[in-house]
Each structure stands twice: as C-alpha cells, then as structure tokens.
PDB file of C-alpha atoms in Angstrom:
ATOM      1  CA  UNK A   5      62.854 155.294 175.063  1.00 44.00           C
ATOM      2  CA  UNK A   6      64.323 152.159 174.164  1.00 43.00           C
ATOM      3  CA  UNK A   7      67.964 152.928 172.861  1.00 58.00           C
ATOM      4  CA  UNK A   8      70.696 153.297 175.304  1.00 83.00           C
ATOM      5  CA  UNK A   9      71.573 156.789 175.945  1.00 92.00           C
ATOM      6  CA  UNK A  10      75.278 157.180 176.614  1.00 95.00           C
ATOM      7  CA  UNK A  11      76.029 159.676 179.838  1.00 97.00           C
ATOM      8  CA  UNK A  12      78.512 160.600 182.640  1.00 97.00           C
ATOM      9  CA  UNK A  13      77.608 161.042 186.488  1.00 98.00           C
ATOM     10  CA  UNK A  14      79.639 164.099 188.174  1.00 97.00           C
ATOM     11  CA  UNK A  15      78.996 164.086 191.612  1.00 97.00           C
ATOM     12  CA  UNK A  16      79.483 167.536 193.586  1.00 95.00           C
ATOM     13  CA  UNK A  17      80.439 166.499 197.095  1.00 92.00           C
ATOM     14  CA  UNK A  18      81.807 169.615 199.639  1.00 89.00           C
ATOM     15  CA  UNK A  19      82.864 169.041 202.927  1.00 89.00           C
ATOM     16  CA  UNK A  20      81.568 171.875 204.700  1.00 81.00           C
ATOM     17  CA  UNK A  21      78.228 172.030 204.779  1.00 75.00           C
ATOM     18  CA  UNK A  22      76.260 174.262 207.526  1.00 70.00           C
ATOM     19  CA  UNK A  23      73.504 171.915 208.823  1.00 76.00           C
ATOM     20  CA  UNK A  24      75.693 168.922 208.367  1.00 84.00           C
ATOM     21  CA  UNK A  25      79.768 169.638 208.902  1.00 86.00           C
ATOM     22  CA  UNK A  26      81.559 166.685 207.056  1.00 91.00           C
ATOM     23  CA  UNK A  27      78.370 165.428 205.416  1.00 91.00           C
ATOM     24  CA  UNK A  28      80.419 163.477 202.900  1.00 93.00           C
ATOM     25  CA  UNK A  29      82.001 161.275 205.019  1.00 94.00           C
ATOM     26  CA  UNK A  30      78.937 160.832 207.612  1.00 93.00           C
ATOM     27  CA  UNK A  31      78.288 157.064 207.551  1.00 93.00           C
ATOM     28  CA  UNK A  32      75.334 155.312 206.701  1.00 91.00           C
ATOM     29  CA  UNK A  33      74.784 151.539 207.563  1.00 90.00           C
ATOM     30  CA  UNK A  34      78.667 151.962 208.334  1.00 91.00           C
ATOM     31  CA  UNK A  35      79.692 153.202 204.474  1.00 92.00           C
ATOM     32  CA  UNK A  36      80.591 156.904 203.928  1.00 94.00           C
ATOM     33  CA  UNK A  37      77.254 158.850 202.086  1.00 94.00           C
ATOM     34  CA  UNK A  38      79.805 160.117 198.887  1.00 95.00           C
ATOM     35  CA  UNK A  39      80.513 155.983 198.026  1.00 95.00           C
ATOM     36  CA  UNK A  40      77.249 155.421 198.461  1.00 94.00           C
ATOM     37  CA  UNK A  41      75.949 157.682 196.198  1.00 95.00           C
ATOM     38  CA  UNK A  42      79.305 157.021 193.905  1.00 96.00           C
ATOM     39  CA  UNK A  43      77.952 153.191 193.748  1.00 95.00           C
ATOM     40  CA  UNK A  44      74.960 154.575 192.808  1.00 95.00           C
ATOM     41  CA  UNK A  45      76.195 156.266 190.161  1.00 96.00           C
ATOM     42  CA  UNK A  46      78.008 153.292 188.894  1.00 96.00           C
ATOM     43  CA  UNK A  47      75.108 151.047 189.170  1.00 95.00           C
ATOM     44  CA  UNK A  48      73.317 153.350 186.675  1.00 96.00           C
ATOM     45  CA  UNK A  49      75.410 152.494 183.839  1.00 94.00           C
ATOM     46  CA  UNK A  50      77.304 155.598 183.787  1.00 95.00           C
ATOM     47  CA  UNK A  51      80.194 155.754 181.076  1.00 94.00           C
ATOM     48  CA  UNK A  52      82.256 157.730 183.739  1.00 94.00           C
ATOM     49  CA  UNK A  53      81.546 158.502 187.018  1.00 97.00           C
ATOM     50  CA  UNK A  54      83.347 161.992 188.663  1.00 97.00           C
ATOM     51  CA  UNK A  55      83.316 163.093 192.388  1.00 97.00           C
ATOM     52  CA  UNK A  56      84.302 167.008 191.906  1.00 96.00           C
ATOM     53  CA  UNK A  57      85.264 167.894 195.807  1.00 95.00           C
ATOM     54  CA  UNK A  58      87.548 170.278 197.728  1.00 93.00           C
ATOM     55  CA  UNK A  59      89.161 167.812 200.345  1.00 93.00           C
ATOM     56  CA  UNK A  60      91.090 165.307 199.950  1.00 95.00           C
ATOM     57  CA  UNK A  61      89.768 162.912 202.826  1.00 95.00           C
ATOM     58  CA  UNK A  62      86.914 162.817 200.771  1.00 95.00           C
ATOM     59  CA  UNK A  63      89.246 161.689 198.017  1.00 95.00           C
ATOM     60  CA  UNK A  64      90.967 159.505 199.621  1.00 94.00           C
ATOM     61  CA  UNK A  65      87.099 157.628 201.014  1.00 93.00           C
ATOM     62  CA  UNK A  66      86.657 156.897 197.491  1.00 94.00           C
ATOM     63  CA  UNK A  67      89.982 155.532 196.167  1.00 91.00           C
ATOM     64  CA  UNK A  68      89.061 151.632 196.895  1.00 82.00           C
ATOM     65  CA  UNK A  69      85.814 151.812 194.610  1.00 89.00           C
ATOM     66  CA  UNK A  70      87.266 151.208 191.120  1.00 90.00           C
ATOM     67  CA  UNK A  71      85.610 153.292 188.059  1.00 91.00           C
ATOM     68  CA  UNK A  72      85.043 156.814 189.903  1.00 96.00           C
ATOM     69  CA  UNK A  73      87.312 159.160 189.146  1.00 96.00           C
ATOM     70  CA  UNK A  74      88.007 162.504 191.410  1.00 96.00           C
ATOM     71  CA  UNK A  75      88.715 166.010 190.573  1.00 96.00           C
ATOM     72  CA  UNK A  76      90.049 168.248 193.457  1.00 96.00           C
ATOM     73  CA  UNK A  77      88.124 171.182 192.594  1.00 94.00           C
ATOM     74  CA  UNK A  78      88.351 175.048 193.992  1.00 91.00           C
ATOM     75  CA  UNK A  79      87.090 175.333 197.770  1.00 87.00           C
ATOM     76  CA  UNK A  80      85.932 178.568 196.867  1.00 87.00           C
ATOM     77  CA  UNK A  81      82.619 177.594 194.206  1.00 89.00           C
ATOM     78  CA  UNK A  82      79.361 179.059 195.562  1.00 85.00           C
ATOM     79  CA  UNK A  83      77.250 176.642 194.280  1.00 88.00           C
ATOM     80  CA  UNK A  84      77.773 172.749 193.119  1.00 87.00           C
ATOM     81  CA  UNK A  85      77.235 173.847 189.165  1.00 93.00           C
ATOM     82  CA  UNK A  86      80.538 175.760 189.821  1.00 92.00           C
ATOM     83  CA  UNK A  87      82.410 172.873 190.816  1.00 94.00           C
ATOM     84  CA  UNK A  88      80.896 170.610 188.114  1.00 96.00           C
ATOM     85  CA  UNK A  89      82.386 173.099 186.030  1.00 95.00           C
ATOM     86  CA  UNK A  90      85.443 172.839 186.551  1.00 96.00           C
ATOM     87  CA  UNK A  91      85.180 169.404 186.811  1.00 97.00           C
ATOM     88  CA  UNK A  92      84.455 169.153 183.136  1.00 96.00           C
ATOM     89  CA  UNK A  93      87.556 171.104 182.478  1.00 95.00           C
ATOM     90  CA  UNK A  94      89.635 169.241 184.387  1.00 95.00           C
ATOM     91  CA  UNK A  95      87.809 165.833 182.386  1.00 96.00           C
ATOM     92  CA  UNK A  96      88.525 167.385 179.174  1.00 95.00           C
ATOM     93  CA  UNK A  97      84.416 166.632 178.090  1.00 96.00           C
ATOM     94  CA  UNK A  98      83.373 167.688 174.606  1.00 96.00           C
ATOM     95  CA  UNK A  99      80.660 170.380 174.170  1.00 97.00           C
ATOM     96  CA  UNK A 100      78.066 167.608 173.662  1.00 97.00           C
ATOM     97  CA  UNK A 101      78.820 165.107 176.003  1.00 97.00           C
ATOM     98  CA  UNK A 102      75.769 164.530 178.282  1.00 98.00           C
ATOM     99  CA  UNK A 103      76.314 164.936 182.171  1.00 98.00           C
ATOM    100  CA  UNK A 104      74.142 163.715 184.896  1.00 98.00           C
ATOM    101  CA  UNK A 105      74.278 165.978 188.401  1.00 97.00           C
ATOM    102  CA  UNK A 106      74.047 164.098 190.797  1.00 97.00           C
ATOM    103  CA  UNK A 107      73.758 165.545 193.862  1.00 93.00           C
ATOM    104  CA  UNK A 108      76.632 164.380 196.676  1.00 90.00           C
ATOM    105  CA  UNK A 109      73.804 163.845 199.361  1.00 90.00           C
ATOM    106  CA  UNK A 110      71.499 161.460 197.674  1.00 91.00           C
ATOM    107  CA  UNK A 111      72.968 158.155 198.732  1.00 92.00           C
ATOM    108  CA  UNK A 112      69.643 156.104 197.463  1.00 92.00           C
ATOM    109  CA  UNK A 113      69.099 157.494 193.873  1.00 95.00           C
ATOM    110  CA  UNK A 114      67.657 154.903 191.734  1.00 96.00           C
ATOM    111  CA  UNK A 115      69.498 153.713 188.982  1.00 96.00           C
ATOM    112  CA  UNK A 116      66.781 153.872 186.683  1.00 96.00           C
ATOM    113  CA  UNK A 117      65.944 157.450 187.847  1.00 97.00           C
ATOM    114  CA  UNK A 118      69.597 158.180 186.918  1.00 97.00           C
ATOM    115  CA  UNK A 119      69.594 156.773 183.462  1.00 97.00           C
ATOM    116  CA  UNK A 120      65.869 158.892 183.338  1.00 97.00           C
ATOM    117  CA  UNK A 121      67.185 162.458 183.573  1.00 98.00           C
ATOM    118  CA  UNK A 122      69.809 161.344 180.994  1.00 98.00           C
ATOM    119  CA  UNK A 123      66.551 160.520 178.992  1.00 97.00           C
ATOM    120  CA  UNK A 124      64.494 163.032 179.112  1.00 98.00           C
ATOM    121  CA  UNK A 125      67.296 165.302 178.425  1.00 98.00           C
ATOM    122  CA  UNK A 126      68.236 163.723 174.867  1.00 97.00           C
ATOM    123  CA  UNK A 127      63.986 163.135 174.282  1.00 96.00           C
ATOM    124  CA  UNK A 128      62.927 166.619 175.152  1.00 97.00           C
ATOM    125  CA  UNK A 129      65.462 168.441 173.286  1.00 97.00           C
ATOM    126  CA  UNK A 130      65.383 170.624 176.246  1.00 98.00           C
ATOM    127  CA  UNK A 131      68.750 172.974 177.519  1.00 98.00           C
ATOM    128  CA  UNK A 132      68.184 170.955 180.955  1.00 98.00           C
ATOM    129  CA  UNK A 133      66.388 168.071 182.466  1.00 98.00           C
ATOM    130  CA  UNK A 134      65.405 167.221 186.151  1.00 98.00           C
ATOM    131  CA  UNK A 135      62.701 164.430 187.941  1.00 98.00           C
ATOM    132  CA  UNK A 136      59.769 165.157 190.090  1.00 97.00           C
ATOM    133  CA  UNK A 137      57.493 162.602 191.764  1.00 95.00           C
ATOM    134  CA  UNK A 138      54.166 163.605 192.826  1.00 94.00           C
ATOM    135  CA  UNK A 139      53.232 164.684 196.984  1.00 94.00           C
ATOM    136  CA  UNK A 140      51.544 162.321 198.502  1.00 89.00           C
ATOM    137  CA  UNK A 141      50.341 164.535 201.624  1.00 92.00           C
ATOM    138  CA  UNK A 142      50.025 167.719 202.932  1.00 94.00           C
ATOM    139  CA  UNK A 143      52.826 168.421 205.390  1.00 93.00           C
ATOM    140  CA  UNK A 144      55.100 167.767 202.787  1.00 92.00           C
ATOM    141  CA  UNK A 145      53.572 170.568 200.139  1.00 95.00           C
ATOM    142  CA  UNK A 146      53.394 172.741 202.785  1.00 95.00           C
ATOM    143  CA  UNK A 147      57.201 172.282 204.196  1.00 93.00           C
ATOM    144  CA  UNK A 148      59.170 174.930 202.572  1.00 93.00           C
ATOM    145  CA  UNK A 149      62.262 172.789 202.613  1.00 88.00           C
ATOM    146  CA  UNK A 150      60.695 170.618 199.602  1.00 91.00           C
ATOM    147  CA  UNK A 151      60.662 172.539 196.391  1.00 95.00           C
ATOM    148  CA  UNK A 152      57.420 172.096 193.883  1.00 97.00           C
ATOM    149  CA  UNK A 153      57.407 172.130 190.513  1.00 98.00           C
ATOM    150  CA  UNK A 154      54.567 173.253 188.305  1.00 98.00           C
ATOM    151  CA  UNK A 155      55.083 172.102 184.182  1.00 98.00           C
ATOM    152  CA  UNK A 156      53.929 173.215 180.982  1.00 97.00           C
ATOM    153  CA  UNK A 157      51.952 170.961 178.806  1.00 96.00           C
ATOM    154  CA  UNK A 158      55.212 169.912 176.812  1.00 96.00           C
ATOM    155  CA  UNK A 159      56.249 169.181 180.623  1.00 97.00           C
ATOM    156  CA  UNK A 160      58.933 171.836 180.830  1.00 98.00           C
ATOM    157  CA  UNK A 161      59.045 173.525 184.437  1.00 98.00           C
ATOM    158  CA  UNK A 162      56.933 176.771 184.687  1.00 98.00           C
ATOM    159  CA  UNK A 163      58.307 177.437 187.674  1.00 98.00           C
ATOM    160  CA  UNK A 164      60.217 176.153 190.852  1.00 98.00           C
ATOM    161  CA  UNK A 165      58.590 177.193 194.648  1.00 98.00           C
ATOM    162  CA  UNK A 166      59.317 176.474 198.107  1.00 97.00           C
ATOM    163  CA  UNK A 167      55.531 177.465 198.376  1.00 97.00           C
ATOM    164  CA  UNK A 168      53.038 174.746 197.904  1.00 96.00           C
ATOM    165  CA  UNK A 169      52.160 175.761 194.010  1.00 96.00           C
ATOM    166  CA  UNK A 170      49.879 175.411 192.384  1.00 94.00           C
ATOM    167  CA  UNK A 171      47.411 177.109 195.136  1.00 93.00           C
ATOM    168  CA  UNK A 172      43.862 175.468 195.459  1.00 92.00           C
ATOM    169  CA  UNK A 173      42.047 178.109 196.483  1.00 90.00           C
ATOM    170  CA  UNK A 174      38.982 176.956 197.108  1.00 88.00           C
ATOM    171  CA  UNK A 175      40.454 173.548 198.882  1.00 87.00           C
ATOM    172  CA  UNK A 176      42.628 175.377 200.806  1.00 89.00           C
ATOM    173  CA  UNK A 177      40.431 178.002 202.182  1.00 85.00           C
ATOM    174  CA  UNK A 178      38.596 174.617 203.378  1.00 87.00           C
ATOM    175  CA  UNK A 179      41.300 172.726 205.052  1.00 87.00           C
ATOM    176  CA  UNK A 180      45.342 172.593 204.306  1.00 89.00           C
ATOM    177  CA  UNK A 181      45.139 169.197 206.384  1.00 88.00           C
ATOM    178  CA  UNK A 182      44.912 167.116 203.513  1.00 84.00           C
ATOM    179  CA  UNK A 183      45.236 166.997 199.451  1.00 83.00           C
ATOM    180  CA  UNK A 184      42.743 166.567 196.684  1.00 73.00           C
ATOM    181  CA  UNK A 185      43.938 165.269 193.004  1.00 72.00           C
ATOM    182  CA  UNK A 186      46.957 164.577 191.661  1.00 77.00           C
ATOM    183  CA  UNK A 187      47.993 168.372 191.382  1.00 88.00           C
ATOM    184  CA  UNK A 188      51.703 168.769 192.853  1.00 96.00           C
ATOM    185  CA  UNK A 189      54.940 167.662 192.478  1.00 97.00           C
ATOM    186  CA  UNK A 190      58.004 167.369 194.284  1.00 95.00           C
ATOM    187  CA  UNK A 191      61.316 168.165 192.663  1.00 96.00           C
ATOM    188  CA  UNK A 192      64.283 165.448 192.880  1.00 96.00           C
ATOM    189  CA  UNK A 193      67.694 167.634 192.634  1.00 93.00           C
ATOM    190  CA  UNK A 194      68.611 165.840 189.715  1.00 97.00           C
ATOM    191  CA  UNK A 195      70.024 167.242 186.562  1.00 98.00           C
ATOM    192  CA  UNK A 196      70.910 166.191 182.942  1.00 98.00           C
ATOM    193  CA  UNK A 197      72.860 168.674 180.538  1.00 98.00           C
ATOM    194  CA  UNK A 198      75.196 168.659 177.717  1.00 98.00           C
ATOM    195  CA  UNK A 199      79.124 169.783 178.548  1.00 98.00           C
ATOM    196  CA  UNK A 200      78.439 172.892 176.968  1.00 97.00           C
ATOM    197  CA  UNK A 201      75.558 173.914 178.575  1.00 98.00           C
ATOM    198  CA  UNK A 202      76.829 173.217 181.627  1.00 97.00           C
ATOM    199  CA  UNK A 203      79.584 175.853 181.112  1.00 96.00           C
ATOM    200  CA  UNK A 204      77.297 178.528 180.016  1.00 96.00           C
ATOM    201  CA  UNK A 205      75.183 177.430 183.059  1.00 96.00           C
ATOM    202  CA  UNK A 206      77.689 178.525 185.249  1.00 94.00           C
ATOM    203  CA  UNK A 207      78.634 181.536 183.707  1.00 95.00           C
ATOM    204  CA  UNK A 208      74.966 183.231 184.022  1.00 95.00           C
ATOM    205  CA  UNK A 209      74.900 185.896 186.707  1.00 94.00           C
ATOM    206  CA  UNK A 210      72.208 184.622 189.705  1.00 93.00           C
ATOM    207  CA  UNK A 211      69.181 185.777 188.705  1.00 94.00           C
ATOM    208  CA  UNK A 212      66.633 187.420 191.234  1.00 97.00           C
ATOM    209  CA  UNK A 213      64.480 185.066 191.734  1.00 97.00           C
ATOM    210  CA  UNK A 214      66.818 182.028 192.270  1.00 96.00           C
ATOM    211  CA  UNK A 215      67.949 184.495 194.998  1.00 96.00           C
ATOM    212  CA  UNK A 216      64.744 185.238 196.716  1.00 97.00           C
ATOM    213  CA  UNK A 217      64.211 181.151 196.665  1.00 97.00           C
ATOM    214  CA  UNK A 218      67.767 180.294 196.956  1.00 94.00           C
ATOM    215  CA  UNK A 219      66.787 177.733 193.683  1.00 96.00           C
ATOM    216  CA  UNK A 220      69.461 177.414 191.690  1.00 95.00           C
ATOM    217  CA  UNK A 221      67.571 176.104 188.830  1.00 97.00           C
ATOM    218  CA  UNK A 222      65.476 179.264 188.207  1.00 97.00           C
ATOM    219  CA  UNK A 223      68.304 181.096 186.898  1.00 96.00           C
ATOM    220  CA  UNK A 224      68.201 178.706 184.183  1.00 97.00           C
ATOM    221  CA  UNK A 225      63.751 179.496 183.786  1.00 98.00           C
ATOM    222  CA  UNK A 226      64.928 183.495 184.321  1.00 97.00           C
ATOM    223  CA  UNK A 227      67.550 183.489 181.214  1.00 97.00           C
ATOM    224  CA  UNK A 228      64.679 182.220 179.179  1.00 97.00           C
ATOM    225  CA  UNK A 229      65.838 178.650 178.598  1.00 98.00           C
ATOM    226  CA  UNK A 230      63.675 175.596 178.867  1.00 98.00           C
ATOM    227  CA  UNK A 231      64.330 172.737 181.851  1.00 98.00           C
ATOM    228  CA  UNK A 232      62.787 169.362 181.177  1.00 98.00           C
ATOM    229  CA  UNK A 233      60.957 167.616 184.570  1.00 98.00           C
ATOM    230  CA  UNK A 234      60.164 163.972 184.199  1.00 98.00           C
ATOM    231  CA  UNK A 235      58.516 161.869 186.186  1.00 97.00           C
ATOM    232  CA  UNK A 236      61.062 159.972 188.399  1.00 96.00           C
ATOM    233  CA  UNK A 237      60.049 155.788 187.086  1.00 95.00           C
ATOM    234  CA  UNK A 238      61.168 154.621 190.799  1.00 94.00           C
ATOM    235  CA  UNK A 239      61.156 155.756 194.512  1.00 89.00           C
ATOM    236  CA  UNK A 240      63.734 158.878 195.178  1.00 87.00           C
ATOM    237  CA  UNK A 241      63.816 158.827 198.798  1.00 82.00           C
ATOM    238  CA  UNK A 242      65.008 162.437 199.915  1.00 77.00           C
ATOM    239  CA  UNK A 243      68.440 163.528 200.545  1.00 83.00           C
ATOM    240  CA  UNK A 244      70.665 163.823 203.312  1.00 88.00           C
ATOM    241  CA  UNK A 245      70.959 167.355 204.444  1.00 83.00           C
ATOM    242  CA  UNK A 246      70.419 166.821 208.744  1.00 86.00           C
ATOM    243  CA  UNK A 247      71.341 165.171 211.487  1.00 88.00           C
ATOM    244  CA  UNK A 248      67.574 163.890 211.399  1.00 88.00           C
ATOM    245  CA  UNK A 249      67.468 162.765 208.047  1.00 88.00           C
ATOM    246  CA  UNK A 250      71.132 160.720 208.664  1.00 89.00           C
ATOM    247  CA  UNK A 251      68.826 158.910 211.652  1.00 89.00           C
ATOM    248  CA  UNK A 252      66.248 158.283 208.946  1.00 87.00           C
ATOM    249  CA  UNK A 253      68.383 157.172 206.363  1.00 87.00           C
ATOM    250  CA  UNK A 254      69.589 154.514 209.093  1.00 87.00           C
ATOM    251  CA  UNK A 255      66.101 153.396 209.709  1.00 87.00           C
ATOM    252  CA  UNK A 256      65.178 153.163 205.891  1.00 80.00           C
ATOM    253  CA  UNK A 257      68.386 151.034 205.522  1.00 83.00           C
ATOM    254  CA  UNK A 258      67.311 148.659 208.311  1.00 82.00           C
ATOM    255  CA  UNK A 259      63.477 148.414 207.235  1.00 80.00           C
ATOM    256  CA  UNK A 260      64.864 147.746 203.642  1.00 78.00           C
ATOM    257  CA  UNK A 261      67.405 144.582 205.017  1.00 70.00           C
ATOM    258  CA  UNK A 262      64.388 143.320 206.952  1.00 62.00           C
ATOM    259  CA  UNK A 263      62.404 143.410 203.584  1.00 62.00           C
ATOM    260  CA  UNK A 264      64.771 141.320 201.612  1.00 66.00           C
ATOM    261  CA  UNK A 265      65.155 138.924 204.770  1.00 54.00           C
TER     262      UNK A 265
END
C-alpha cells in the first residue's frame, strides 16, 4: 500500500445531540472538539476537508482554520450519512471521488488511521470500508455501548453487535471476567466510500436489523453489499459522546503533554 491514495474528509458535526447538548463546540484542552477533529482531518493529508453541520456557531468555530470548508446542511437528517449527502451535493463530488466519514466526535483520530480507511477502501474493492482494533479486556466486550465486529476471511464484516460476538461458549460459561485469544474486535466509526455510493447509501430504506441495533452500518451488510474492516495501524482512542468521556478526553490530553515533556 505504497502509492498515495487521493481522498476527501467530510465531517458530520450536529449540534444537538441528547447525551451531550452542543457537543461540537464543548472544549477540550480549551479548543472546540469539531477543530479538533477538523485539524485532524487536515493532518491526514486530505485533498479537501468538509464540516457538513446545521448551525452556524459551529460554522463560524471553524472559520479561522484555513483549508476546511463548511456546508450548512438540513437540521432535519436522521442520521450523519444524510447530511454527508447532501454535503456532496452541495461540493459538487464526482461519482468516484473517494470520501472519508469522519465522525464529528472523534477529536484524536490518527492520521494514519485516516489515510487507512481511504486504503482499504481502494485495496479491497469493497462498496465500504471501516477500522477495528482488537479488545483488550473484558468490560469493554461486554459494554453494549462498544460495537464488535466479526470478519470474513477476505476481512469483510460478517456482522456488527453491541453483544460481545463472537460468543466463547465454553470460556464464558467459565468466567466473563477476563479474555482468552485474540478473538474480538472493536469497531472505530470510521468510513471510506466513493461519492456515488455514498448517495445510494443514503437512499436505502433502514433495514431491520440496523434498527434493532441502532447500527447504521448494517443496512449496508442487510442490502447485500460488502463493508471492508481494517485493522486501525495506530491508537483510536474512543469518541466523545458524554460528559464522562469530555473529563477523560481532558485527562488523556494532560497525560499525553506530560509524555512529550
């Protein structure tokens, strides 16, 4: 994977968010979270960078950091697909141009995890791409608010879970305090697709089972197409989605400056 793969970022950021009200703006190490993960974006190498939002004080956070560019999208999209959507209208991108999702809440995405999904996208041939990194310990497989990710052998996604899948049966009936082998994954709520797709994305009716695990991404599995998970090549800290992980985020930003002291 030596050649340069050329890519956009679109970044969905909405300001209303139900655990986190204003999540956008909420500042980390004194910088709002959407320029954080904008610079992230940038840092990647991104031909383009896009924030697709519905608010204009979000706008108006990023209009100091020179190269992202901001689409004032519908406030009405039910899901961040939606609004990347119409961000690519509004961009004018070609059918195959390849987009990176970047999700509005992930203010220490890698760079070279970012230029990865745009990878494995143009190396898998796949409709779709996304990163997982394996679970290092129980509480975490068994916390329904981290989605798991089983693969094929060509490492396309079998299937998406809030339960802890694949189930060891006989280790579990044991103990379900701690993990044996290298068996799970943890999805990163990254994704890689061409313009075109991303459209037709969109347009596909929820399918049942992205309902019943309010995954997104299995609507994609249920219309029978195939979704790419690599293995992120650096750390992918989680997202910002509480109060909690905003005090976390704070603390990981602190250890890190004492690292580099």
């Amino acid at each position: 994977m030596s050649q340069s793969v050329d890519f956009v970022v679109a970044i969905p950021a909405r300001y209303a968010a139900s655990r986190l009200p204003g999540k956008p703006l909420r500042l980390i190490g004194g910088t709002p979270l959407v320029l954080r993960v904008a610079e992230r974006a940038l840092q990647a190498g991104a031909r383009e960078v896009w924030v697709a939002t519905d608010d204009t004080r979000i706008a108006d956070a990023l209009a100091g950091l020179s190269g992202v560019r901001v689409a004032m999208t519908a406030s009405d999209h039910a899901s961040g697909t939606d609004r990347l959507a119409e961000c690519a209208q509004q961009a004018g991108w070609s059918e195959d141009i390849l987009v990176v999702n970047l999700q509005g809440d992930e203010p220490f995405a890698p760079a070279e995890g970012i230029r990865a999904v745009a990878e494995a996208l143009v190396y898998s041939g796949a409709h779709m791409a996304t990163l997982a990194t394996p679970v290092e310990d129980a509480q975490t497989l068994f916390d329904p608010n981290v989605v798991k990710v089983v693969r094929q052998q060509n490492l396309d996604a079998l299937y998406f879970s809030r339960a802890p899948i694949p189930w060891h049966r006989d280790a579990f009936a044991r103990s379900r305090d701690s993990l044996s082998g290298p068996h799970w994954l943890r999805h990163i709520g990254i994704y890689a697709y061409r313009a075109g797709f991303l459209r037709q994305f969109a347009a596909l009716p929820p399918g049942t089972l992205e309902q019943l695990e309010s995954l997104e991404q299995l609507r994609v599995l249920e219309a029978g197409y195939r979704l790419s998970v690599a293995l992120s090549p650096a750390a992918f800290p989680p997202g910002i989605d509480t109060p909690e992980d905003l005090e976390r985020a704070e603390a990981w930003l602190v250890a890190q400056g004492r690292a580099q002291a």
